[in-house]
């Protein structure tokens, strides 16, 4: 498998089966080294900066199936490992996504791991130390993860939650890397590639986004993500007037506060003023 | 499919199968553009301002089935996605409304999304990014949403709830637009159309409602909605004296406080004084 | 169906099948108008003032079956809508009382609606706007309420509960009216009719109750209801000494506080002093 | 059925099948009147003062079966009304104790009703007003209580619980009476009758108990009950030294605090000093 | 059955089938009298002082089977009474330990009763008054306890828990006695008997324990128990150096605080200094 | 079975089937003595210091099967003991891991015991005193643990949790020992052995780790563990630049705070400066 990414930001021709990912630093090498040495990986970064895409890209590059689980408040260990179901003549065991990933030697990606119930993170422990086993208490089975199994988890450290955080004893079990929004040139290229707008328009959108991100005294729970830039570009390509597209994609989804919205709109209007 | 709405507020002749909706701005175009480009839509606005009607109208115009889910405190991901039921000889899987909508390529409308349990909003994530997939963890199935599938969610930002809000990482995944009560002329037309009262009475009711909405120092959890105006108009058309109809439809449902009620009633009586 | 009530308080001869109800104002007309125009009704008022009796009376007058649900902390949407039960060879669906009422075109009365879990109030929304539908998520069925279906809910605004209140977005969907204890003459007539005591004794009981209700500095969670007056009258007719009957029916059920009880008893003894 | 109790406190010969009960006031007449007029009864009073015995006595006197339910934190409406069980070929309905009592026209006694979950108290409402019906939501059945059905509930107002109290709207539906520890002569007779100790010893125990109950500055959650006096008398009759018996039955069960225990023991030793 | 214990602390020869118990006061007589007069017993005392052993000893002496239940946060009434299980062709009832004890006329010992859920303590009420019945609500059955059934409960009053305590209305139903750590001579004898160390070493361990228990300014949640002394003696007999044995058995299990541990170790080293 | 460890830190040749463990003090002897005398063992120490490895090592040395349970918030007694499952023609009992360990005479290791629900720790009590029994309430069975059964539990006292701690009455039932990070020479040997890096690099990593652990004013929830050192060494051996490897393995997993991360990185860069 050849390296297909270019650390300097060049967009290489990618085969259709490998999702487009525009690398920013050496994240691809680190992922691959962790994969080769069977180390679990923790990816930290804000919403919409490309973590999910990055994992999909790496799974395809490494030729492994990817099993993604969007974690949430009620996700329990049983949801990951499996449970007994009632069948025709007796109960049978139905593997959960984590168990399927271990059996197949797949990459298992737990998105927003901090959202999951605590028991789900602890069930990961025996998989993340040198034992690399998945004990299934309910059946008494104990699976040994094959060499190609890799566990990847992510969370957003900027979205503080008093009640939720990754337990230190869990974090300690991962090699970690931090994602952020890409630099201007890279982000422009992504917007162009994803939406099909002209590069000039993509560049204008990225400039507006960066001004919005730097806006002092604005209290948003989340910064404007690359994903929202792509949404705005999509609306524009669909015939929407740029200011209206930016409001629908970059202001309304981020705030309900009239003053905040007004400040954001002003920046947008200035950005598209002739 | 022709445009049937008139942005200037004219009531066009609508076929019976398309629910009446009186547009205020460019909301219909934005909805259609989001639909055509497969972007999920978030509608913000107060209770009773016509969000549900708007979505029903658009679904009919676009010729797609509409599946509506009224979200509530106990609505879980399993309620949306589906669950196993015990059948004649073995368990079988019963699709939830979201899964049905994905399979049919329907418009799925989650009303008052912030009421739902957090796991229901997070289950939407893979459907709202470029993957557009619905993973069904319990069966291991993974559905790819067809082109015509659209996810629409709504909530009321004015009804503050300390414990409940849409997670920023979820909001970020939607194109959004804000609804408010319609301007006088439009609201009068709606009241006339829905209740069948004379236009003069509808106009009187709208004027009273606007005075009530502007009443200083009145602390109501919700403003008087267009829906309540239609209720009052209905009672009046049924022979009810206007003041009594307004009290039953616009005062009693909104407050239990005697002083607040007295202030509202005074405005109503003044509004219908000869 | 003829009007059988008399707004001036006269007791008309009622057929046995129609429960006795003594109107105070125009509540019967308003109920009937709401019924005829398919508007849902909210009744507010203290415990024991006759709300339940009023609804039973109106249902009989309008010739519709009445399905009453006493709401409580654990009443869920599934309790109202229905659930799957395990039958002989497969699961079958068992309608809940709300679903039964919709299918039969009955009047469904949810008593003390604020006690119910939030999901039960929200499940009512599609039934209380112009759609008048009951979506049954678990089966995928969607019922259209017939013309004769009416939803009536009640709650007691005087019994404050910090954790419980009717959501503004729910209240907004109802025409509402407020009940209070009836005026002296009406209450005397009710006590006579219900217990069979002489009118003089009924009048004496009503006078005592009104003095108790006006007692300054007494902190009771609930005022003395008409129902309790009827209880006391029943005990008296059974041979109980009036003061003892009033203590058992009007003091002991209302307070555990010795000082409060002493003050109430003094008023009662004075009321029956020769 | 003849009256078997004597309001002046005389112990009448009782048939074996009627549990011994020593009346203090007119509680037996009130119970019987409430029974004859189908009024539900609320009994208030401290632990161990004879409420349960009183109800058993009255049920036997009135010749009705008695169904007693000890309420607790997890007692739900379904525990009282019934639930579906899985049988040989299909589910079948199993009546709960309240439903059994309604069907049999029995006296149903809910001991310590405030402990029960709120849904259990509200399910009682339709049984405690003039409708006297028990709606069984799960089956759609609606039972009409026969004339001989009576609902009796009790609770201890002295044992304060911030989170638990009988809802005013529930209390309002009962005729009520208050129990307290019996006067000396009556309590002595009860202790003699129940334990078989000499009257002199019973009198000594009652005197000690009354001194303990009056002890200033002692903070016990519960006063020394008649039941504990009977326990002490039983130990004494079994050969136990009186002071040791009183400590085991009247001090250790009431307090874990060394100072409180010492004060109580001192009173006991003084009471049995030669 | 002869008395086998000696109140003066002499170790009598015990048959193998009767667990060794070294009495301190008259606890054996009180237990036997409560058993003979069908009074329920409450034992209070710190962890590891011999409560469980005492009950096992008395059950063997009285020739009754002993059923012990270690109570915990999730122990419910159903765990004690029983539940329905699904069998070959229909559900069947499976007795819980309390029901088994009632049917067999056994001694039922609920260890650490305050840990149990509240519903478990209240289910005991009808068993602890003169009715001595166990109503099984789920089946409608009502068991009368035979003469030889005895209920014994225990808890540790020294381990304070704000959320947990025995309800006064439950405590009131028991004869009670308080346990403490045994006096030196008795404790030395127990350590010798249980571990097999020389009496001199046992005595030395008891002296060290007593100095540790008296240590001023040391804040331990639990005092050093007799059980831990036996553990230390066992390690010593296994070849462990005494100071190291005491640290492993009497310091590490009791504290995580370095300063507290240092103070305890100093006393231990001093106690074994030559 | 010969001793294979060397208290002075020498690495002996180990058979493949016995996991490598580098002893620091006399922990192996204490474990073996506890095993031989049937005493339960509590191991205290920080995350990643080798507790799990130590237990695996000892189980192999003692020739006993090891059953490990990673405890978590939702781990209940039923998860440990077992539960009924529905089989072909009736329910059958499925042993949990603790029951399996008791039946096989295995070593049962409950990792991070404080995470488990309280009922799981209390279910251990009868297994940890002289009775050594496992009562299975749900089946009425009572297992006597064979001589070779040993219970080992661990927890991390440094990771404070206000809501979670081992109940004193549970702690009291264990012989205990405290683990810490190994001294430099031992830790260097471990890193070399586990990762295969040169000893010089391992030594450099250990020095950096010790400087990081001593860093004043740094507030980390967990110290840098030996496991993370091994991770860094693995990345280095995979071709990663040492500073980058240390950041990915020793900074990113431990903190989300930019200032803390900067301070840690500075120490790392200094440590690898030429």
Short mmCIF file of C-alpha atoms in Angstrom, two decimals, chain B residues 14 23 35 37 69 74 92 149 152 190 236 260 267:
data_model
loop_
_atom_site.label_atom_id
_atom_site.label_comp_id
_atom_site.label_asym_id
_atom_site.label_seq_id
_atom_site.Cartn_x
_atom_site.Cartn_y
_atom_site.Cartn_z
CA UNK B 14 -54.03 24.90 -3.39
CA UNK B 23 -45.31 31.65 3.39
CA UNK B 35 -33.91 18.77 0.09
CA UNK B 37 -28.76 18.90 -1.90
CA UNK B 69 -42.35 12.05 15.49
CA UNK B 74 -38.61 9.26 27.17
CA UNK B 92 -38.36 -10.29 14.61
CA UNK B 149 -34.57 11.02 2.37
CA UNK B 152 -36.04 17.88 9.49
CA UNK B 190 -54.52 32.50 8.09
CA UNK B 236 -66.82 32.92 17.81
CA UNK B 260 -51.90 38.35 34.76
CA UNK B 267 -56.93 44.36 26.82
#
